[in-house]
């Protein structure tokens, strides 16, 4: 049997791989059309002087985003969980959390919500934290210097592969560093001019942490997170509390936007679905026009 490896990071035609059993690292070449991504499980072949990736095993899911034409772009493969990091500064853009959640539900990735930099303001996120806890999500409020607040997350990472995402400068690498001190990561400052992150992490990379027997995938921050082309039906599938009502609309192809006797719209009227989540759903559906 050949050894299995997971892709830690990729360069143009080479990838850094981590052995699935002993976690040793090697570099291997791959054919350009192969397109391995971080987290892929690969089979390799040793030629005279180098390792070559021979096969990528089927991905059970992947964390994706839109490329600049609205096509689905795969960023990290075979992930159990997604840690969505938001912060007091830079403040989350509208709908960014719900867009990440649409991807998570769509790809069957368990979300963990982190509200970081509570040292700057501990109150701004109170109502949003309550709301998402009520929806059944795992939510944490953290500050990088309050180690206990971050250590609370650690048990969730054990034996799992977790991708950590969020805007540039929210503290993804800082939090990872506290959770996994053995992993060496760069962290950066926010720009004085714009208050945005400076894109300190420049490539998506998977790290293995021995104490937790866990993989963490640190990704470069984005300013905005865009969903690839999706139907209203697919977007509605990303809103957990809509699930009880889907299938109860008068029309089986209801988009939940304007149709009569729509179960989702009725649930909003009855205060069973929060209006702010429904409006976010409408804006996300509307944003798909951008790709038309
Ligand atoms: N006040 C405060 N600052 C923090 C906290 N966490 C991170 N920072 C600071 O925020 C800045 C950005 O942190 P990073 O960890 O590099 O952020 P990132 O999300 O990895 O950013 P990218 O790699 O650009 O995507 C650094 O100056 C950190 O010191 C926090 O809890 N409180
Ligand atoms: Mg970073
Ligand atoms: Zn409907």
Short mmCIF file of C-alpha atoms and ligand atoms in Angstrom, two decimals:
data_model
loop_
_atom_site.label_atom_id
_atom_site.label_comp_id
_atom_site.label_asym_id
_atom_site.label_seq_id
_atom_site.Cartn_x
_atom_site.Cartn_y
_atom_site.Cartn_z
CA UNK A 1 0.00 0.00 0.00
CA UNK A 2 1.27 3.46 -0.84
CA UNK A 3 1.57 6.15 1.81
CA UNK A 4 -1.12 8.80 1.83
CA UNK A 5 -0.31 12.47 2.12
CA UNK A 6 -2.35 15.63 2.54
CA UNK A 7 -1.55 18.83 0.69
CA UNK A 8 -0.29 21.50 3.06
CA UNK A 9 0.29 24.16 0.43
CA UNK A 10 0.78 24.45 -3.29
CA UNK A 11 3.17 26.38 -5.47
CA UNK A 12 3.08 26.47 -9.30
CA UNK A 13 4.03 22.87 -9.97
CA UNK A 14 5.05 21.63 -6.54
CA UNK A 15 3.18 20.98 -3.35
CA UNK A 16 4.24 20.59 0.26
CA UNK A 17 2.69 17.41 1.62
CA UNK A 18 2.16 16.05 5.12
CA UNK A 19 2.26 12.28 5.66
CA UNK A 20 -1.07 11.10 7.06
CA UNK A 21 0.58 8.65 9.47
CA UNK A 22 3.81 10.12 10.77
CA UNK A 23 3.15 13.75 9.73
CA UNK A 24 6.57 14.13 8.12
CA UNK A 25 6.79 16.66 5.28
CA UNK A 26 7.94 16.23 1.70
CA UNK A 27 7.76 18.22 -1.52
CA UNK A 28 6.25 16.69 -4.62
CA UNK A 29 5.71 17.75 -8.20
CA UNK A 30 2.35 17.66 -9.95
CA UNK A 31 1.13 18.07 -13.50
CA UNK A 32 -0.36 21.53 -14.02
CA UNK A 33 -3.81 20.28 -15.02
CA UNK A 34 -4.09 18.29 -11.81
CA UNK A 35 -4.82 21.34 -9.61
CA UNK A 36 -4.41 19.93 -6.11
CA UNK A 37 -5.59 22.21 -3.30
CA UNK A 38 -4.84 22.51 0.36
CA UNK A 39 -6.31 19.59 2.32
CA UNK A 40 -6.45 17.20 -0.63
CA UNK A 41 -5.50 13.59 0.08
CA UNK A 42 -3.02 12.45 -2.54
CA UNK A 43 -1.16 9.34 -3.61
CA UNK A 44 2.45 9.80 -4.66
CA UNK A 45 5.06 8.02 -6.66
CA UNK A 46 8.78 8.22 -6.08
CA UNK A 47 10.73 8.64 -9.30
CA UNK A 48 14.53 8.76 -9.54
CA UNK A 49 15.12 11.92 -7.58
CA UNK A 50 11.72 13.39 -6.81
CA UNK A 51 8.22 12.66 -5.59
CA UNK A 52 5.32 13.11 -7.97
CA UNK A 53 1.61 13.32 -7.14
CA UNK A 54 -0.05 10.51 -9.02
CA UNK A 55 -3.66 10.82 -7.89
CA UNK A 56 -5.93 13.11 -5.89
CA UNK A 57 -8.50 11.16 -3.91
CA UNK A 58 -12.13 12.19 -4.24
CA UNK A 59 -12.91 15.20 -2.04
CA UNK A 60 -15.75 14.73 0.43
CA UNK A 61 -16.33 18.48 0.40
CA UNK A 62 -14.51 21.74 -0.12
CA UNK A 63 -14.56 25.29 1.07
CA UNK A 64 -15.22 27.44 -2.01
CA UNK A 65 -15.76 31.01 -3.11
CA UNK A 66 -16.57 32.81 -6.34
CA UNK A 67 -13.79 33.54 -8.77
CA UNK A 68 -13.95 36.87 -10.62
CA UNK A 69 -16.60 35.49 -13.00
CA UNK A 70 -18.86 33.90 -10.42
CA UNK A 71 -17.61 30.37 -10.92
CA UNK A 72 -17.06 28.07 -7.97
CA UNK A 73 -13.42 28.16 -6.92
CA UNK A 74 -12.22 25.43 -4.56
CA UNK A 75 -9.99 26.73 -1.78
CA UNK A 76 -9.57 23.90 0.73
CA UNK A 77 -10.61 20.26 0.57
CA UNK A 78 -11.93 17.70 3.03
CA UNK A 79 -12.74 20.04 5.89
CA UNK A 80 -14.83 19.09 8.93
CA UNK A 81 -15.30 22.58 10.29
CA UNK A 82 -15.09 26.21 9.31
CA UNK A 83 -14.07 28.83 11.85
CA UNK A 84 -15.58 32.11 10.74
CA UNK A 85 -13.70 34.93 12.44
CA UNK A 86 -15.20 38.40 12.76
CA UNK A 87 -13.88 41.32 14.77
CA UNK A 88 -14.75 44.68 16.21
CA UNK A 89 -12.15 46.03 13.79
CA UNK A 90 -12.35 45.68 10.80
CA UNK A 91 -16.10 45.45 11.40
CA UNK A 92 -17.88 42.71 9.41
CA UNK A 93 -19.34 43.82 6.10
CA UNK A 94 -23.08 43.30 5.72
CA UNK A 95 -24.14 39.68 5.08
CA UNK A 96 -20.59 38.31 5.15
CA UNK A 97 -21.39 35.92 8.01
CA UNK A 98 -24.56 34.66 6.33
CA UNK A 99 -22.68 34.12 3.06
CA UNK A 100 -20.06 32.02 4.84
CA UNK A 101 -22.89 30.08 6.49
CA UNK A 102 -24.53 29.41 3.11
CA UNK A 103 -21.27 27.79 1.96
CA UNK A 104 -20.93 25.86 5.21
CA UNK A 105 -24.45 24.40 5.03
CA UNK A 106 -24.10 23.75 1.29
CA UNK A 107 -20.82 21.84 1.69
CA UNK A 108 -21.79 20.21 4.99
CA UNK A 109 -19.03 21.91 6.98
CA UNK A 110 -19.75 22.55 10.67
CA UNK A 111 -19.44 26.28 11.41
CA UNK A 112 -17.82 27.79 14.50
CA UNK A 113 -18.40 31.54 14.89
CA UNK A 114 -15.71 33.68 16.52
CA UNK A 115 -16.19 37.29 17.50
CA UNK A 116 -12.66 38.54 18.20
CA UNK A 117 -11.07 41.68 19.67
CA UNK A 118 -13.57 41.88 22.51
CA UNK A 119 -10.93 43.91 24.37
CA UNK A 120 -11.70 46.84 22.03
CA UNK A 121 -15.45 46.64 22.67
CA UNK A 122 -17.13 43.82 24.53
CA UNK A 123 -20.72 44.89 23.81
CA UNK A 124 -21.17 45.50 20.07
CA UNK A 125 -21.79 41.87 19.26
CA UNK A 126 -24.07 40.92 22.18
CA UNK A 127 -27.33 40.76 20.25
CA UNK A 128 -25.83 39.10 17.19
CA UNK A 129 -24.15 36.50 19.42
CA UNK A 130 -27.50 35.78 21.08
CA UNK A 131 -29.23 35.46 17.77
CA UNK A 132 -26.76 32.96 16.33
CA UNK A 133 -26.66 30.93 19.53
CA UNK A 134 -30.44 30.66 19.33
CA UNK A 135 -30.05 29.32 15.81
CA UNK A 136 -27.90 26.55 17.28
CA UNK A 137 -24.45 27.70 16.20
CA UNK A 138 -21.32 27.38 18.33
CA UNK A 139 -20.32 30.95 19.11
CA UNK A 140 -17.25 32.30 20.91
CA UNK A 141 -16.21 35.77 21.99
CA UNK A 142 -12.44 36.07 22.08
CA UNK A 143 -9.49 38.37 22.57
CA UNK A 144 -6.00 37.32 21.61
CA UNK A 145 -4.54 38.38 24.95
CA UNK A 146 -7.18 36.60 26.97
CA UNK A 147 -5.85 33.12 26.44
CA UNK A 148 -8.73 31.44 28.29
CA UNK A 149 -11.25 32.84 25.79
CA UNK A 150 -9.38 31.11 22.98
CA UNK A 151 -8.60 27.92 24.88
CA UNK A 152 -12.35 27.35 25.12
CA UNK A 153 -12.36 26.64 21.37
CA UNK A 154 -9.55 24.07 21.46
CA UNK A 155 -11.62 20.98 22.40
CA UNK A 156 -13.68 21.49 19.24
CA UNK A 157 -10.60 21.22 17.04
CA UNK A 158 -9.38 17.88 18.37
CA UNK A 159 -8.95 15.21 15.67
CA UNK A 160 -10.55 17.49 13.05
CA UNK A 161 -9.58 19.52 10.02
CA UNK A 162 -10.68 23.12 10.44
CA UNK A 163 -10.44 25.92 7.92
CA UNK A 164 -10.22 29.40 9.38
CA UNK A 165 -11.69 32.23 7.33
CA UNK A 166 -12.60 35.89 7.63
CA UNK A 167 -11.65 39.36 6.56
CA UNK A 168 -8.03 40.44 6.53
CA UNK A 169 -6.90 41.69 9.94
CA UNK A 170 -9.62 40.11 12.10
CA UNK A 171 -7.03 37.97 13.89
CA UNK A 172 -7.20 34.53 12.24
CA UNK A 173 -3.47 33.89 12.51
CA UNK A 174 -3.29 35.42 16.01
CA UNK A 175 -6.00 33.07 17.30
CA UNK A 176 -4.43 30.06 15.60
CA UNK A 177 -1.13 30.88 17.22
CA UNK A 178 -2.69 30.83 20.68
CA UNK A 179 -4.55 27.57 20.04
CA UNK A 180 -1.56 25.87 18.47
CA UNK A 181 1.65 27.35 19.89
CA UNK A 182 3.78 24.83 17.99
CA UNK A 183 2.60 26.22 14.67
CA UNK A 184 4.58 29.20 13.40
CA UNK A 185 2.47 31.85 11.75
CA UNK A 186 2.95 35.41 10.61
CA UNK A 187 0.57 38.03 11.98
CA UNK A 188 0.29 41.63 10.86
CA UNK A 189 -0.98 45.09 11.63
CA UNK A 190 -4.05 46.88 10.34
CA UNK A 191 -3.31 49.70 7.93
CA UNK A 192 -3.39 53.12 9.68
CA UNK A 193 -4.98 54.63 6.59
CA UNK A 194 -7.82 52.24 5.90
CA UNK A 195 -8.23 50.28 9.13
CA UNK A 196 -8.25 47.16 6.95
CA UNK A 197 -5.93 44.22 7.33
CA UNK A 198 -2.70 44.20 5.38
CA UNK A 199 -3.09 40.65 3.99
CA UNK A 200 -0.36 39.22 6.16
CA UNK A 201 -1.19 35.61 5.33
CA UNK A 202 -0.67 35.29 1.60
CA UNK A 203 -1.32 31.63 0.85
CA UNK A 204 -3.76 29.04 2.12
CA UNK A 205 -1.81 26.57 4.17
CA UNK A 206 -2.61 23.54 6.29
CA UNK A 207 -0.72 22.96 9.54
CA UNK A 208 -0.69 19.84 11.68
CA UNK A 209 -0.80 20.25 15.45
CA UNK A 210 0.35 17.25 17.40
CA UNK A 211 -1.14 18.02 20.85
CA UNK A 212 -4.63 18.26 19.34
CA UNK A 213 -4.01 15.79 16.52
CA UNK A 214 -5.68 18.44 14.39
CA UNK A 215 -5.19 20.14 11.07
CA UNK A 216 -5.84 23.82 10.75
CA UNK A 217 -6.00 25.62 7.44
CA UNK A 218 -5.11 29.30 7.73
CA UNK A 219 -6.33 31.27 4.74
CA UNK A 220 -5.51 34.77 3.50
CA UNK A 221 -8.07 37.31 4.59
CA UNK A 222 -10.47 38.78 2.10
CA UNK A 223 -12.15 42.15 2.08
CA UNK A 224 -15.41 40.61 0.91
CA UNK A 225 -16.47 36.99 0.58
CA UNK A 226 -18.39 36.25 -2.62
CA UNK A 227 -20.66 33.28 -3.29
CA UNK A 228 -20.51 31.62 -6.68
CA UNK A 229 -23.64 31.49 -8.85
CA UNK A 230 -26.43 29.87 -6.81
CA UNK A 231 -30.20 29.60 -7.16
CA UNK A 232 -32.60 31.07 -4.54
CA UNK A 233 -33.34 27.47 -3.58
CA UNK A 234 -29.66 26.78 -2.85
CA UNK A 235 -29.28 30.04 -0.93
CA UNK A 236 -32.37 29.29 1.18
CA UNK A 237 -30.75 25.94 2.02
CA UNK A 238 -28.00 27.91 3.76
CA UNK A 239 -30.39 29.44 6.28
CA UNK A 240 -30.88 26.84 9.02
CA UNK A 241 -34.16 28.14 10.38
CA UNK A 242 -35.76 28.10 6.90
CA UNK A 243 -35.47 24.31 6.68
CA UNK A 244 -38.64 23.61 8.69
CA UNK A 245 -40.70 25.56 6.16
CA UNK A 246 -39.14 24.57 2.85
CA UNK A 247 -41.53 22.33 0.96
CA UNK A 248 -44.58 23.96 2.56
CA UNK A 249 -44.92 26.83 0.07
CA UNK A 250 -47.88 26.76 -2.35
CA UNK A 251 -45.57 26.49 -5.35
CA UNK A 252 -42.92 23.79 -5.34
CA UNK A 253 -40.54 26.08 -7.22
CA UNK A 254 -41.18 29.02 -4.85
CA UNK A 255 -38.22 31.42 -4.61
CA UNK A 256 -39.60 32.91 -1.35
CA UNK A 257 -39.35 36.40 -2.78
CA UNK A 258 -42.80 37.36 -4.11
CA UNK A 259 -44.97 34.25 -4.44
CA UNK A 260 -48.37 34.02 -2.71
CA UNK A 261 -48.73 31.57 0.17
CA UNK A 262 -45.00 31.31 0.73
CA UNK A 263 -44.27 29.44 3.98
CA UNK A 264 -41.01 31.32 4.52
CA UNK A 265 -42.65 34.73 4.19
CA UNK A 266 -45.45 33.60 6.51
CA UNK A 267 -42.88 32.44 9.09
CA UNK A 268 -41.27 35.90 8.93
CA UNK A 269 -44.70 37.48 9.55
CA UNK A 270 -45.26 35.14 12.49
CA UNK A 271 -41.85 36.08 13.96
CA UNK A 272 -40.63 32.51 13.58
CA UNK A 273 -37.89 33.64 11.20
CA UNK A 274 -36.07 36.85 12.07
CA UNK A 275 -36.64 39.66 9.64
CA UNK A 276 -32.93 40.56 9.48
CA UNK A 277 -32.05 37.04 8.33
CA UNK A 278 -34.83 37.04 5.72
CA UNK A 279 -33.68 40.43 4.39
CA UNK A 280 -30.14 39.12 4.24
CA UNK A 281 -31.44 36.15 2.23
CA UNK A 282 -33.14 38.58 -0.19
CA UNK A 283 -29.97 40.67 -0.59
CA UNK A 284 -27.85 37.56 -1.24
CA UNK A 285 -30.33 36.34 -3.88
CA UNK A 286 -30.32 39.83 -5.40
CA UNK A 287 -26.50 39.95 -5.42
CA UNK A 288 -26.47 37.06 -7.91
CA UNK A 289 -27.50 39.64 -10.56
CA UNK A 290 -23.92 40.80 -10.44
CA UNK A 291 -22.83 37.64 -12.25
CA UNK A 292 -25.49 37.94 -14.98
N1 LIG B 1 -6.87 44.49 20.08
C1 LIG B 1 -6.77 43.29 19.51
N2 LIG B 1 -6.00 43.12 18.41
C2 LIG B 1 -5.91 41.89 17.87
C3 LIG B 1 -6.63 40.78 18.38
N3 LIG B 1 -6.36 39.70 17.60
C4 LIG B 1 -5.52 40.12 16.64
N4 LIG B 1 -5.23 41.43 16.80
C5 LIG B 1 -4.34 42.26 15.96
O1 LIG B 1 -4.92 42.42 14.66
C6 LIG B 1 -3.89 42.48 13.66
C7 LIG B 1 -4.14 41.43 12.58
O2 LIG B 1 -4.01 40.12 13.13
P1 LIG B 1 -3.71 38.83 12.23
O3 LIG B 1 -3.77 37.67 13.16
O4 LIG B 1 -2.51 39.02 11.40
O5 LIG B 1 -5.01 38.87 11.30
P2 LIG B 1 -5.40 37.86 10.10
O6 LIG B 1 -6.88 37.67 10.21
O7 LIG B 1 -4.56 36.65 10.15
O8 LIG B 1 -5.08 38.76 8.83
P3 LIG B 1 -4.67 38.28 7.31
O9 LIG B 1 -3.56 37.30 7.43
O10 LIG B 1 -4.30 39.55 6.62
O11 LIG B 1 -5.92 37.70 6.72
C8 LIG B 1 -2.57 42.28 14.42
O12 LIG B 1 -2.01 43.55 14.68
C9 LIG B 1 -2.99 41.60 15.70
O13 LIG B 1 -2.10 41.85 16.76
C10 LIG B 1 -7.44 40.99 19.55
O14 LIG B 1 -8.10 40.09 20.10
N5 LIG B 1 -7.48 42.25 20.04
MG1 LIG B 2 -3.32 35.75 8.76
ZN1 LIG B 3 -41.68 30.18 -0.48
#
